[in-house]
Coordinates of C-alpha atoms in Angstrom, one line a residue:
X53 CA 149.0 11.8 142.7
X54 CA 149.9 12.4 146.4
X55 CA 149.0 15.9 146.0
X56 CA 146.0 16.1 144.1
X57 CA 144.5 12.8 146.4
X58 CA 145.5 15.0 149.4
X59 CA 143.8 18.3 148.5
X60 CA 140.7 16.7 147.9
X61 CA 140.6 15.4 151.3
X62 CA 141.6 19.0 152.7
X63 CA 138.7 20.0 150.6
X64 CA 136.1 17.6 151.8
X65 CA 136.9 18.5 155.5
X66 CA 136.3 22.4 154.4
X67 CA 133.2 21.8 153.2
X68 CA 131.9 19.6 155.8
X69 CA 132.8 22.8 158.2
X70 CA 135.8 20.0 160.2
X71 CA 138.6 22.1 161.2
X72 CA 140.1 19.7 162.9
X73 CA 140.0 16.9 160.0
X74 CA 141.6 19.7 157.8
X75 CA 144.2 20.2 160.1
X76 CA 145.2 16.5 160.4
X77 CA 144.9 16.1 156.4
X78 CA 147.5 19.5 156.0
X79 CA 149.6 17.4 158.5
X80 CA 149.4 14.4 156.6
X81 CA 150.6 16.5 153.4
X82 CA 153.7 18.2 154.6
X83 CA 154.5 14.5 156.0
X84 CA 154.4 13.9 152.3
X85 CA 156.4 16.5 151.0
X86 CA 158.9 16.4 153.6
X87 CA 159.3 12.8 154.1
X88 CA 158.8 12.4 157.3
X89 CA 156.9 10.7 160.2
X90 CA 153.6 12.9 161.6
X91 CA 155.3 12.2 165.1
X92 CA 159.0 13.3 164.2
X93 CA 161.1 16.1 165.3
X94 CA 160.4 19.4 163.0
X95 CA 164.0 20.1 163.1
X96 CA 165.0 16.6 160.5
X97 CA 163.4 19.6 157.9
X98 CA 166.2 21.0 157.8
X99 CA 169.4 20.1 155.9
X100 CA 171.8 17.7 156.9
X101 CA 170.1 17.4 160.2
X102 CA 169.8 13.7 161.8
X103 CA 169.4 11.8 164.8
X104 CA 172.9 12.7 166.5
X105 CA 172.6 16.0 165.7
X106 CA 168.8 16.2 166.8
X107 CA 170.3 15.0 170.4
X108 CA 172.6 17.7 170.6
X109 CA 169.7 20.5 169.9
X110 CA 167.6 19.4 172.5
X111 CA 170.3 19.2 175.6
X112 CA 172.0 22.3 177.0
X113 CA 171.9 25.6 176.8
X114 CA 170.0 27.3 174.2
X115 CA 168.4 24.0 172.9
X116 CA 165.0 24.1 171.0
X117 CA 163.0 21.6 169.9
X118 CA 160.7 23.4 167.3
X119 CA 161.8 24.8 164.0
X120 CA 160.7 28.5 164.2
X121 CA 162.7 28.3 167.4
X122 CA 165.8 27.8 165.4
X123 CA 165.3 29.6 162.6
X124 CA 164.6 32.6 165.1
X125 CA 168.2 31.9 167.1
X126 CA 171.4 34.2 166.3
X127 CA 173.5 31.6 163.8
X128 CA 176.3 31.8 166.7
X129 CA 173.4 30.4 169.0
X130 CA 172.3 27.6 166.8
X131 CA 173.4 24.4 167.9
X132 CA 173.9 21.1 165.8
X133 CA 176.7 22.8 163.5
X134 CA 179.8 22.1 165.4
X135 CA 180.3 18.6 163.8
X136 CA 179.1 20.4 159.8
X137 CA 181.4 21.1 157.0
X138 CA 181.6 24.6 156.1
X139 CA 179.3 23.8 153.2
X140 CA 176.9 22.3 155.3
X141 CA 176.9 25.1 157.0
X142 CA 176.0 27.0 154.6
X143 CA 173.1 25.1 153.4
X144 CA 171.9 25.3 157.2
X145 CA 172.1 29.4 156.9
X146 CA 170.4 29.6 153.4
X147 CA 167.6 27.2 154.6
X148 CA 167.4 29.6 157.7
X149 CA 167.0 32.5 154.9
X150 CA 164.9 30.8 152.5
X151 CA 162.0 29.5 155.2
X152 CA 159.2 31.7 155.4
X153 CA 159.1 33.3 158.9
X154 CA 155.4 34.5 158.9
X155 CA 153.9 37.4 160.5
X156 CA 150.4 37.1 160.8
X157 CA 147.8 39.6 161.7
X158 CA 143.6 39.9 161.5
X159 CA 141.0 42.2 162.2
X160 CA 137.4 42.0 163.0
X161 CA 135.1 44.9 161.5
X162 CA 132.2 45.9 159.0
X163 CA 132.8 47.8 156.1
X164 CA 131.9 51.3 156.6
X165 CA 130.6 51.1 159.9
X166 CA 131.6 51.9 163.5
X167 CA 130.0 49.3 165.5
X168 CA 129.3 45.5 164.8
X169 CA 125.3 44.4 164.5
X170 CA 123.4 41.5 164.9
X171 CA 122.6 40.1 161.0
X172 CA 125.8 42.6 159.7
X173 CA 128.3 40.6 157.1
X174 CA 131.5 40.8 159.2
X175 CA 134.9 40.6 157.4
X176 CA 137.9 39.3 158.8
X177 CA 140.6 40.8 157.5
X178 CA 143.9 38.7 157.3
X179 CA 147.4 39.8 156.3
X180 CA 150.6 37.6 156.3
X181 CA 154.2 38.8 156.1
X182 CA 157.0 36.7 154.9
X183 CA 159.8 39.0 156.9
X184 CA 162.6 37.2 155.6
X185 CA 161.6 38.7 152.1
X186 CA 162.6 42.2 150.9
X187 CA 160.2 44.3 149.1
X188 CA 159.6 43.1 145.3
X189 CA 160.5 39.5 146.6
X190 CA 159.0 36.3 145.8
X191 CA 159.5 32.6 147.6
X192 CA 160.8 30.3 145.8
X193 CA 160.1 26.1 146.0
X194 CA 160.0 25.0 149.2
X195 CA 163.4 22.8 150.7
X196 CA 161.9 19.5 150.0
X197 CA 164.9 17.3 148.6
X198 CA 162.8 13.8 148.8
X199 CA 159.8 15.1 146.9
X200 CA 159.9 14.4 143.0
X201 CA 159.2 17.7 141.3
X202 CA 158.9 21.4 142.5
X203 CA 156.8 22.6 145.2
X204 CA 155.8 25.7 146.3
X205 CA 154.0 27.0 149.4
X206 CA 150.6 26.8 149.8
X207 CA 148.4 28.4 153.3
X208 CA 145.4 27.7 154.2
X209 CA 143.6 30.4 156.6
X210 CA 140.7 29.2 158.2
X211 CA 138.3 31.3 160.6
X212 CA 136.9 28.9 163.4
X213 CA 134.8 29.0 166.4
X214 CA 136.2 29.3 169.5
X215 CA 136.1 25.6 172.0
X216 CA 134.7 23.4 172.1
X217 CA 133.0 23.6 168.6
X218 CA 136.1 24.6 166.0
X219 CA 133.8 24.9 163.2
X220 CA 135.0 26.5 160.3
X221 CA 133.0 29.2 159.6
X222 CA 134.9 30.7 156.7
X223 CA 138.1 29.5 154.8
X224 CA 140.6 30.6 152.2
X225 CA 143.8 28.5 150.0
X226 CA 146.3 30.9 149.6
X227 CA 148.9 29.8 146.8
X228 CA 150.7 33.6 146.3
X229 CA 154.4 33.7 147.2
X230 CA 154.7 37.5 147.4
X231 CA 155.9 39.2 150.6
X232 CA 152.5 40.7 151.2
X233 CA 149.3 38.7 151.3
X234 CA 146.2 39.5 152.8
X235 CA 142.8 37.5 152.3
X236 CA 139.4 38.4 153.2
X237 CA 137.0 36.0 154.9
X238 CA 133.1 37.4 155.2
X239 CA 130.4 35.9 157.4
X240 CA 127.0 36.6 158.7
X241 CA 126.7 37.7 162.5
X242 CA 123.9 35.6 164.2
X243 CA 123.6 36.5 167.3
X244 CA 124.3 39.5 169.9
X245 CA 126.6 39.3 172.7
X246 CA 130.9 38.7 173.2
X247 CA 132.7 36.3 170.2
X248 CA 135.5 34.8 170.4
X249 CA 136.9 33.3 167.0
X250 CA 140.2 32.0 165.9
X251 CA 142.5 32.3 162.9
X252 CA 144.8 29.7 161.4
X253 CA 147.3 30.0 159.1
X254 CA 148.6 26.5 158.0
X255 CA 151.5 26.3 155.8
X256 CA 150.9 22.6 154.0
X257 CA 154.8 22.4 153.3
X258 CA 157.2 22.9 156.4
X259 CA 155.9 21.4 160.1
X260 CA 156.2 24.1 162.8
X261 CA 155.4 27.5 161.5
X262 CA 151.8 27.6 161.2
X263 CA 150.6 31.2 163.2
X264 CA 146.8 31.8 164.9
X265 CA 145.2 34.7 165.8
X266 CA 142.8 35.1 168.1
X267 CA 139.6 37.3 168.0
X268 CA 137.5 38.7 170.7
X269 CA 134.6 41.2 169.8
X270 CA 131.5 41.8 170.2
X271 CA 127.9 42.3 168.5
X272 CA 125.2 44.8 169.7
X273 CA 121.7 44.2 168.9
X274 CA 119.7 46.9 166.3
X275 CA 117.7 48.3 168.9
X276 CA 121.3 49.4 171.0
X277 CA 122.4 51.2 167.8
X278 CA 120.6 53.1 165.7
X279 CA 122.3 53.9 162.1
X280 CA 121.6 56.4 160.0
X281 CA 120.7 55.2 156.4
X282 CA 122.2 57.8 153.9
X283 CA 120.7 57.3 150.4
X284 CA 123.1 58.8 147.9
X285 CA 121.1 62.0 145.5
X286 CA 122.4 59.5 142.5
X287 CA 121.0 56.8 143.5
X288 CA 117.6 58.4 144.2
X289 CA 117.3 59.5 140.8
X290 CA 118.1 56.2 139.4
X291 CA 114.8 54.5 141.6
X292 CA 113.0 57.2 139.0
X293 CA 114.5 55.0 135.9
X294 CA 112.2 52.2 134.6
X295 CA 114.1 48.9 135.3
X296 CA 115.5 46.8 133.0
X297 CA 112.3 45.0 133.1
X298 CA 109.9 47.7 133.0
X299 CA 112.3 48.8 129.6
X300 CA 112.0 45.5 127.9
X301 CA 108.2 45.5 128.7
X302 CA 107.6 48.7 127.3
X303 CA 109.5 48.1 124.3
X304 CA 107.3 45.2 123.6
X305 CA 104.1 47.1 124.2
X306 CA 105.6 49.9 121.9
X307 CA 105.7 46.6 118.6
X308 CA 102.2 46.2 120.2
X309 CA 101.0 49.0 119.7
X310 CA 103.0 50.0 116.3
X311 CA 101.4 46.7 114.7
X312 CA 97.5 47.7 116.0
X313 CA 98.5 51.1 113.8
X314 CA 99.6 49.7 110.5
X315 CA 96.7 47.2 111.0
X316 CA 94.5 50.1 111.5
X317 CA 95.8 52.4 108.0
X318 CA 95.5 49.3 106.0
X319 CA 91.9 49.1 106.9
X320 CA 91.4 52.5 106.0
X321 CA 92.8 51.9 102.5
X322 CA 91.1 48.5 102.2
X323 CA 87.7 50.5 103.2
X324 CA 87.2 52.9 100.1
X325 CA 88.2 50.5 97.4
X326 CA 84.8 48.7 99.0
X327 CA 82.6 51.7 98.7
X328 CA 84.4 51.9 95.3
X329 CA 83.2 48.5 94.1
X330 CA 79.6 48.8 95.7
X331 CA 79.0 52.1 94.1
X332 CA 80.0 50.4 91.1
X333 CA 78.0 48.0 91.4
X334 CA 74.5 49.6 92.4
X335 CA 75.4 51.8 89.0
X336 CA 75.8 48.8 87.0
X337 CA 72.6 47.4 88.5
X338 CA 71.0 50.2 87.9
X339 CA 71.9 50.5 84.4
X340 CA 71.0 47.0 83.7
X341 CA 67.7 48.0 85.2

């Protein structure tokens, strides 16, 4: 139940608008999933890497000490391998292949509109890459030998205020494993002047390739620009329709009113059989007389 006991802690953080309690709790997962200590080298992720051969990566020339490093490195240029059988090797290169090297990329705008205004609903618009996947490509489980079933990668884009606050202003779990993925975060604009916001991409499965944006724009106030409102002719036409309301209320005055008119004929046939039976009655009377 590491999992589900660990989302809803990621969860709780979101909601309570602490980015950085999130971030410690997606930490605390991949630790999970990986096996390993918050404080250790990213580089034990990958396969048949250890202590001696962690040494060797950090010393020298070309040495790295962060796993998009590697993974970014010629394979001639990787160090660690000399000591490796040639099917260790191998496991190192399809690791290498099979990590998600994410691009990440956001804009900052308002849909159908040039400039950005005090009380607008901004949208953030995130897309991630995977560039080691070709097109029609999906990721597969994540390299995670210690963990007892299947896992696949899961991101976690948050939008956050710039320092000191880090509040999370909008968030997103993304669980696709396509090449492509974008995600759309929306928020209200508050106040005029420069902004300066943040996005995070977390991956909650390897340690060492999460990606953040930043974002610098700014917000002009309604008086600075003046917008044009353009009413679409169909949409005038439909203010001329009754609402849905004004429908359902006429439709009950029209049973109103068809009710008052049966009432009203059945009064008028009620009315001569009356007449009927006093006439008959003053003749009866009268005959009696």
């Amino acid at each position: 139940h590491s999992l589900k006991i660990s989302q809803a802690m990621i969860e709780i953080a979101c909601m309570r608008e602490w980015f950085f309690t999130a971030q410690a709790m997606i930490e605390f997962r991949r630790s999970l999933i990986q096996a390993l200590d918050v404080k250790s080298s990213q580089l034990l992720q990958i396969p048949h890497f250890n202590d001696e051969i962690l040494k060797h990566c950090l010393k020298g020339k070309n040495a790295t000490s962060t796993l998009a490093d590697y993974l970014q490195k010629d394979p001639e240029q990787r160090k660690g391998l000399s000591s490796m059988t040639a099917d260790q090797i191998a496991d190192v290169e399809a690791f290498a292949s099979h990590c998600s090297n994410m691009e990440c990329k956001a804009i900052t705008e308002v849909e159908d509109e040039k400039e950005i205004v005090v009380g607008d609903i901004a949208t953030v618009t995130v897309q991630l890459l995977r560039k080691n996947l070709h097109e029609g490509e999906a990721m597969g489980p994540v390299h995670a030998p210690l963990f007892p079933e299947p896992k696949f990668e899961e991101w976690w884009i948050f939008l956050v205020e710039g320092a000191p606050n880090t509040r999370i202003i909008a968030f997103e779990r993304i669980r696709d494993t396509e090449r492509l993925i974008e995600a759309k975060l929306r928020f209200q604009i508050s106040r005029p002047g420069k902004h300066s916001l943040t996005v995070h991409a977390l991956c909650d499965s390897y340690v060492g390739i999460d990606k953040k944006v930043d974002l610098n724009f700014n917000v002009s106030t309604e008086d600075e620009v003046k917008r044009e409102i353009f009413v679409h002719p169909e949409d005038e036409e439909l203010d001329l329709q009754p609402t849905l309301f004004q429908q359902f209320m006429g439709e009950l005055g029209g049973d109103d009113d068809s009710e008052e008119e049966e009432d009203e004929k059945n009064d008028k046939k009620t009315k001569p059989v009356e007449k009927l039976s006093d006439g008959k009655q003053q003749k009866a009377e009268s005959d009696d007389d």
